[in-house]
CSV table of C-alpha atoms in Angstrom, one decimal:
chain,number,residue,atom,x,y,z
A,1,UNK,CA,0.0,0.0,0.0
A,2,UNK,CA,1.8,3.2,-1.2
A,3,UNK,CA,0.6,5.9,1.1
A,4,UNK,CA,2.7,8.2,3.3
A,5,UNK,CA,1.8,9.6,6.7
A,6,UNK,CA,2.0,13.1,5.3
A,7,UNK,CA,-0.5,12.2,2.6
A,8,UNK,CA,-2.9,10.8,5.2
A,9,UNK,CA,-2.6,14.0,7.2
A,10,UNK,CA,-3.3,16.1,4.1
A,11,UNK,CA,-6.3,14.1,3.0
A,12,UNK,CA,-7.7,14.1,6.5
A,13,UNK,CA,-7.3,17.8,7.3
A,14,UNK,CA,-8.2,19.7,4.2
A,15,UNK,CA,-12.0,19.7,4.0
A,16,UNK,CA,-15.0,18.4,5.8
A,17,UNK,CA,-15.4,15.7,3.1
A,18,UNK,CA,-12.0,14.3,3.7
A,19,UNK,CA,-12.3,14.5,7.4
A,20,UNK,CA,-14.9,11.8,7.2
A,21,UNK,CA,-12.1,9.5,6.1
A,22,UNK,CA,-10.7,9.5,9.6
A,23,UNK,CA,-12.1,6.9,12.0
A,24,UNK,CA,-11.2,6.6,15.7
A,25,UNK,CA,-11.5,3.1,17.3
A,26,UNK,CA,-11.8,2.5,21.1
A,27,UNK,CA,-10.6,-1.1,21.4
A,28,UNK,CA,-11.4,-3.2,24.5
A,29,UNK,CA,-10.5,-6.9,24.3
A,30,UNK,CA,-10.9,-9.7,26.7
A,31,UNK,CA,-8.1,-8.7,29.0
A,32,UNK,CA,-9.3,-7.9,32.5
A,33,UNK,CA,-6.2,-8.7,34.7
A,34,UNK,CA,-4.2,-6.1,36.5
A,35,UNK,CA,-1.0,-6.2,38.6
A,36,UNK,CA,-2.2,-3.4,40.9
A,37,UNK,CA,-4.4,-3.6,43.9
A,38,UNK,CA,-6.3,-0.3,44.0
A,39,UNK,CA,-9.1,-0.6,46.5
A,40,UNK,CA,-11.6,1.3,44.3
A,41,UNK,CA,-11.0,-0.8,41.2
A,42,UNK,CA,-13.0,-4.1,40.5
A,43,UNK,CA,-10.1,-5.5,38.5
A,44,UNK,CA,-7.5,-5.1,41.2
A,45,UNK,CA,-5.1,-8.0,41.3
A,46,UNK,CA,-7.3,-10.1,39.0
A,47,UNK,CA,-5.7,-12.8,36.8
A,48,UNK,CA,-6.8,-13.9,33.3
A,49,UNK,CA,-6.5,-17.6,32.5
A,50,UNK,CA,-3.9,-18.7,29.9
A,51,UNK,CA,-6.7,-19.5,27.5
A,52,UNK,CA,-8.1,-16.0,27.9
A,53,UNK,CA,-4.7,-14.4,27.3
A,54,UNK,CA,-4.1,-16.5,24.2
A,55,UNK,CA,-7.6,-15.6,22.8
A,56,UNK,CA,-7.0,-11.9,23.6
A,57,UNK,CA,-3.6,-12.0,21.8
A,58,UNK,CA,-5.2,-13.7,18.7
A,59,UNK,CA,-8.1,-11.1,18.7
A,60,UNK,CA,-5.6,-8.3,18.9
A,61,UNK,CA,-3.5,-9.6,16.1
A,62,UNK,CA,-6.6,-9.8,13.9
A,63,UNK,CA,-7.5,-6.3,14.8
A,64,UNK,CA,-4.0,-5.0,13.9
A,65,UNK,CA,-4.1,-6.8,10.6
A,66,UNK,CA,-7.5,-5.1,9.8
A,67,UNK,CA,-6.0,-1.7,10.6
A,68,UNK,CA,-3.0,-2.5,8.4
A,69,UNK,CA,-5.3,-3.0,5.4
A,70,UNK,CA,-7.1,0.4,5.7
A,71,UNK,CA,-6.6,3.0,3.1
A,72,UNK,CA,-7.8,5.9,5.2
A,73,UNK,CA,-6.6,7.5,8.4
A,74,UNK,CA,-7.3,5.6,11.6
A,75,UNK,CA,-6.6,6.3,15.3
A,76,UNK,CA,-6.8,3.8,18.1
A,77,UNK,CA,-7.2,4.0,21.9
A,78,UNK,CA,-6.8,0.8,23.8
A,79,UNK,CA,-9.0,0.8,26.9
A,80,UNK,CA,-8.4,-2.5,28.6
A,81,UNK,CA,-10.2,-3.3,31.8
A,82,UNK,CA,-6.8,-4.3,33.2
A,83,UNK,CA,-3.2,-3.4,32.5
A,84,UNK,CA,-2.3,-4.1,28.9
A,85,UNK,CA,1.4,-3.1,28.7
A,86,UNK,CA,2.5,-5.9,31.0
A,87,UNK,CA,1.4,-8.2,28.1
A,88,UNK,CA,3.9,-8.5,25.2
A,89,UNK,CA,1.1,-8.7,22.6
A,90,UNK,CA,-0.1,-5.2,23.5
A,91,UNK,CA,3.4,-3.8,23.3
A,92,UNK,CA,4.1,-5.5,20.0
A,93,UNK,CA,0.7,-4.4,18.6
A,94,UNK,CA,1.4,-0.7,19.5
A,95,UNK,CA,4.8,-0.8,18.0
A,96,UNK,CA,3.5,-2.2,14.7
A,97,UNK,CA,0.5,0.2,14.6
A,98,UNK,CA,2.7,3.2,15.3
A,99,UNK,CA,4.7,2.6,12.1
A,100,UNK,CA,1.6,2.1,9.8
A,101,UNK,CA,1.3,5.2,7.7
A,102,UNK,CA,-2.5,5.4,8.0
A,103,UNK,CA,-2.4,5.4,11.8
A,104,UNK,CA,-2.6,9.0,13.0
A,105,UNK,CA,-2.5,8.0,16.7
A,106,UNK,CA,-2.2,4.9,18.8
A,107,UNK,CA,-2.6,5.2,22.5
A,108,UNK,CA,-3.4,3.1,25.6
A,109,UNK,CA,-4.5,3.7,29.1
A,110,UNK,CA,-1.8,2.4,31.4
A,111,UNK,CA,-0.4,2.5,35.0
A,112,UNK,CA,3.1,2.9,33.5
A,113,UNK,CA,4.3,0.0,35.6
A,114,UNK,CA,6.8,-1.5,33.2
A,115,UNK,CA,10.2,-0.5,31.8
A,116,UNK,CA,10.6,1.9,28.9
A,117,UNK,CA,13.2,0.3,26.7
A,118,UNK,CA,10.6,-1.2,24.4
A,119,UNK,CA,9.5,2.4,23.5
A,120,UNK,CA,12.7,2.8,21.5
A,121,UNK,CA,10.9,0.8,18.8
A,122,UNK,CA,7.8,3.0,18.4
A,123,UNK,CA,7.3,5.8,16.0
A,124,UNK,CA,6.8,8.8,18.3
A,125,UNK,CA,5.0,10.8,15.7
A,126,UNK,CA,1.9,8.7,16.2
A,127,UNK,CA,2.4,7.0,19.6
A,128,UNK,CA,0.9,8.3,22.9
A,129,UNK,CA,0.2,7.1,26.4
A,130,UNK,CA,-2.6,7.9,28.9
A,131,UNK,CA,-0.9,7.3,32.2
A,132,UNK,CA,-2.4,7.1,35.7
A,133,UNK,CA,-0.5,7.4,39.0
A,134,UNK,CA,-1.8,5.2,41.8
A,135,UNK,CA,0.0,6.3,45.0
A,136,UNK,CA,-0.9,3.1,46.9
A,137,UNK,CA,0.9,1.0,44.4
A,138,UNK,CA,4.1,2.9,43.3
A,139,UNK,CA,6.1,5.8,44.8
A,140,UNK,CA,6.0,9.3,43.3
A,141,UNK,CA,9.8,9.1,42.7
A,142,UNK,CA,9.4,5.9,40.6
A,143,UNK,CA,6.5,7.2,38.7
A,144,UNK,CA,8.0,10.5,37.9
A,145,UNK,CA,11.2,8.8,36.8
A,146,UNK,CA,9.2,6.8,34.2
A,147,UNK,CA,7.6,10.0,33.0
A,148,UNK,CA,11.1,11.5,32.5
A,149,UNK,CA,12.0,8.5,30.4
A,150,UNK,CA,8.9,9.2,28.3
A,151,UNK,CA,10.0,12.8,27.8
A,152,UNK,CA,13.5,11.8,27.0
A,153,UNK,CA,12.2,9.6,24.2
A,154,UNK,CA,9.9,12.3,22.9
A,155,UNK,CA,6.7,10.3,23.8
A,156,UNK,CA,3.5,12.2,23.8
A,157,UNK,CA,1.6,11.5,27.1
A,158,UNK,CA,-0.8,12.7,29.7
A,159,UNK,CA,-0.8,11.9,33.4
A,160,UNK,CA,-3.7,11.7,35.8
A,161,UNK,CA,-5.1,10.5,39.1
A,162,UNK,CA,-8.4,9.7,40.8
A,163,UNK,CA,-9.1,12.8,42.9
A,164,UNK,CA,-9.8,11.1,46.3
A,165,UNK,CA,-9.8,13.5,49.2
A,166,UNK,CA,-6.9,11.7,50.9
A,167,UNK,CA,-4.9,12.1,47.8
A,168,UNK,CA,-5.2,15.9,47.4
A,169,UNK,CA,-1.7,16.5,48.7
A,170,UNK,CA,-0.3,13.8,46.4
A,171,UNK,CA,-2.0,15.5,43.5
A,172,UNK,CA,-0.2,18.7,44.4
A,173,UNK,CA,3.1,16.9,44.8
A,174,UNK,CA,2.7,15.2,41.4
A,175,UNK,CA,1.9,18.5,39.7
A,176,UNK,CA,5.0,20.1,41.2
A,177,UNK,CA,7.2,17.3,40.0
A,178,UNK,CA,5.9,17.4,36.4
A,179,UNK,CA,6.9,19.9,33.8
A,180,UNK,CA,4.2,22.4,32.8
A,181,UNK,CA,4.1,20.9,29.4
A,182,UNK,CA,2.7,17.6,30.8
A,183,UNK,CA,-1.0,17.8,31.4
A,184,UNK,CA,-2.4,16.5,34.7
A,185,UNK,CA,-6.0,15.4,34.5
A,186,UNK,CA,-8.2,14.4,37.4
A,187,UNK,CA,-11.1,12.0,37.6
A,188,UNK,CA,-13.8,12.5,40.3
A,189,UNK,CA,-14.0,9.7,42.7
A,190,UNK,CA,-16.9,7.6,41.6
A,191,UNK,CA,-18.0,6.1,44.9
A,192,UNK,CA,-18.7,9.3,46.8
A,193,UNK,CA,-21.5,10.8,48.9
A,194,UNK,CA,-23.2,14.0,47.5
A,195,UNK,CA,-21.1,16.3,49.7
A,196,UNK,CA,-17.8,14.6,49.1
A,197,UNK,CA,-16.2,17.7,47.4
A,198,UNK,CA,-16.6,21.1,49.1
A,199,UNK,CA,-16.6,24.2,46.9
A,200,UNK,CA,-13.0,24.9,48.0
A,201,UNK,CA,-12.0,21.4,46.9
A,202,UNK,CA,-13.5,21.8,43.5
A,203,UNK,CA,-11.7,25.2,43.1
A,204,UNK,CA,-8.4,23.6,44.2
A,205,UNK,CA,-8.7,20.7,41.8
A,206,UNK,CA,-9.8,22.9,38.9
A,207,UNK,CA,-6.7,25.0,39.2
A,208,UNK,CA,-4.8,21.8,38.3
A,209,UNK,CA,-7.2,20.4,35.8
A,210,UNK,CA,-9.4,23.1,34.3
A,211,UNK,CA,-11.8,20.4,32.9
A,212,UNK,CA,-12.3,18.7,36.3
A,213,UNK,CA,-15.8,20.2,36.7
A,214,UNK,CA,-16.9,18.4,33.5
A,215,UNK,CA,-15.9,15.1,35.0
A,216,UNK,CA,-17.4,15.9,38.4
A,217,UNK,CA,-20.8,17.0,37.1
A,218,UNK,CA,-21.2,16.4,33.3
A,219,UNK,CA,-24.4,17.9,31.9
A,220,UNK,CA,-27.3,15.6,30.8
A,221,UNK,CA,-26.4,13.8,27.6
A,222,UNK,CA,-29.7,12.5,26.4
A,223,UNK,CA,-30.3,13.8,22.9
A,224,UNK,CA,-26.9,15.5,22.8
A,225,UNK,CA,-24.9,15.4,19.5
A,226,UNK,CA,-21.9,13.1,19.6
A,227,UNK,CA,-19.2,12.0,17.2
A,228,UNK,CA,-19.5,8.4,18.4
A,229,UNK,CA,-21.2,6.3,15.8
A,230,UNK,CA,-19.9,8.6,13.1
A,231,UNK,CA,-16.2,9.3,13.4
A,232,UNK,CA,-15.6,7.3,16.6
A,233,UNK,CA,-16.7,3.7,17.4
A,234,UNK,CA,-16.1,1.0,20.0
A,235,UNK,CA,-14.7,-2.4,19.1
A,236,UNK,CA,-14.4,-5.6,21.2
A,237,UNK,CA,-12.3,-8.7,20.7
A,238,UNK,CA,-14.9,-10.3,18.4
A,239,UNK,CA,-15.0,-7.3,16.2
A,240,UNK,CA,-18.4,-6.2,17.3
A,241,UNK,CA,-18.8,-2.5,16.7
A,242,UNK,CA,-20.9,-0.2,18.9
A,243,UNK,CA,-21.0,3.6,18.9
A,244,UNK,CA,-19.2,3.7,22.2
A,245,UNK,CA,-18.4,1.6,25.3
A,246,UNK,CA,-21.5,2.9,27.0
A,247,UNK,CA,-24.2,2.1,24.4
A,248,UNK,CA,-25.1,-1.5,23.9
A,249,UNK,CA,-26.8,-1.2,20.5
A,250,UNK,CA,-24.6,-3.0,17.9
A,251,UNK,CA,-23.7,-1.3,14.6
A,252,UNK,CA,-22.4,-4.4,13.0
A,253,UNK,CA,-19.0,-6.2,12.8
A,254,UNK,CA,-15.6,-4.8,12.0
A,255,UNK,CA,-14.4,-7.7,9.9
A,256,UNK,CA,-17.3,-8.2,7.6
A,257,UNK,CA,-17.7,-4.4,7.1
A,258,UNK,CA,-21.4,-4.5,8.2
A,259,UNK,CA,-20.9,-1.6,10.6
A,260,UNK,CA,-20.0,0.9,7.8
A,261,UNK,CA,-23.5,1.3,6.4
A,262,UNK,CA,-24.7,2.2,9.9
A,263,UNK,CA,-22.2,5.0,10.6
A,264,UNK,CA,-23.9,8.3,10.8
A,265,UNK,CA,-25.0,11.1,13.2
A,266,UNK,CA,-27.2,10.1,16.0
A,267,UNK,CA,-28.0,11.7,19.4
A,268,UNK,CA,-26.8,10.2,22.6
A,269,UNK,CA,-29.4,7.7,24.0
A,270,UNK,CA,-28.1,7.9,27.6
A,271,UNK,CA,-29.3,10.2,30.4
A,272,UNK,CA,-25.7,11.0,31.5
A,273,UNK,CA,-22.2,10.3,30.3
A,274,UNK,CA,-19.6,10.7,33.1
A,275,UNK,CA,-16.6,9.1,31.5
A,276,UNK,CA,-14.0,11.1,29.6
A,277,UNK,CA,-13.7,8.6,26.8
A,278,UNK,CA,-17.4,9.1,26.2
A,279,UNK,CA,-18.2,12.8,26.8
A,280,UNK,CA,-15.0,14.0,25.1
A,281,UNK,CA,-16.7,13.2,21.8
A,282,UNK,CA,-19.8,15.3,22.5
A,283,UNK,CA,-20.1,18.0,19.9
A,284,UNK,CA,-22.0,20.4,22.2
A,285,UNK,CA,-19.1,20.6,24.8
A,286,UNK,CA,-15.8,22.4,24.4
A,287,UNK,CA,-13.6,19.2,24.1
A,288,UNK,CA,-13.5,19.1,20.3
A,289,UNK,CA,-11.7,22.4,20.4
A,290,UNK,CA,-9.9,22.1,23.8
A,291,UNK,CA,-8.5,18.6,22.9
A,292,UNK,CA,-8.4,18.9,19.1
A,293,UNK,CA,-5.9,16.2,18.0
A,294,UNK,CA,-5.5,14.9,21.6
A,295,UNK,CA,-8.9,13.5,22.6
A,296,UNK,CA,-7.7,9.9,22.7
A,297,UNK,CA,-4.6,10.5,24.8
A,298,UNK,CA,-6.2,13.3,26.9
A,299,UNK,CA,-3.8,16.0,25.9
A,300,UNK,CA,-5.4,19.4,25.6
A,301,UNK,CA,-4.3,21.7,22.7
A,302,UNK,CA,-2.7,24.3,25.0
A,303,UNK,CA,-0.3,21.7,26.2
A,304,UNK,CA,0.2,19.8,23.0
A,305,UNK,CA,3.8,19.9,21.6
């Protein structure tokens, strides 16, 4: 396939017609195991069977092959329930995808727990990481050292935390240790009483992440315009395509192409959408502008290199 990355960028950015040639895929396979033991996470310290891991690797290889055959721009965010980068098949998939000319971005959500030498093999022009610090599992010094390794390699990345009240000081410490060019996002603690955050807390956290209020109290989404189902879709290990992770209605299958005829604008069917990977694609919120080109890896424009 004779197509350069520069050609893809030109085709995809010139006009509204060509912009439709770019498809973002949120891939979530069978993996649900994690090496961390965060008390708020249902997948803490879980283990997948060998059979599950083998099936997950085969599914992922099939997906990468499908992407390699596309003749239009594609972006991918891996959103595993567990930690993907401890598995070689995810690292190998991301290396290969980053070198495909039609791949504009390949990113993954990760706790950044492994070494960084394998990153020497990625194409940094298209590669990105969405990293989360879990203070109960790894020290600030170790985590920041890994972030420095990402910077040294020219890796595009964001860093974030769950904004639990007992972690407020840790959030401040992390912000102080990161360069201003590295965005620090904050997720509201899901299992919280109504009065969990005082007004002063929200103001404090918003100074670090100006978009925190959207995560804390997203506006109703029912009927809202959203790019999911048009320019963004969710894919599972079997290739089943849905508009996003949070809408069960199928659009078809990736591998037989049946989803393509069902792509098109449609309003959100859910009352609320409180997850960044969902509401970031809403067209009535500021994220298409604030995160233009960085929605998948959670890097806002003002901090993008």
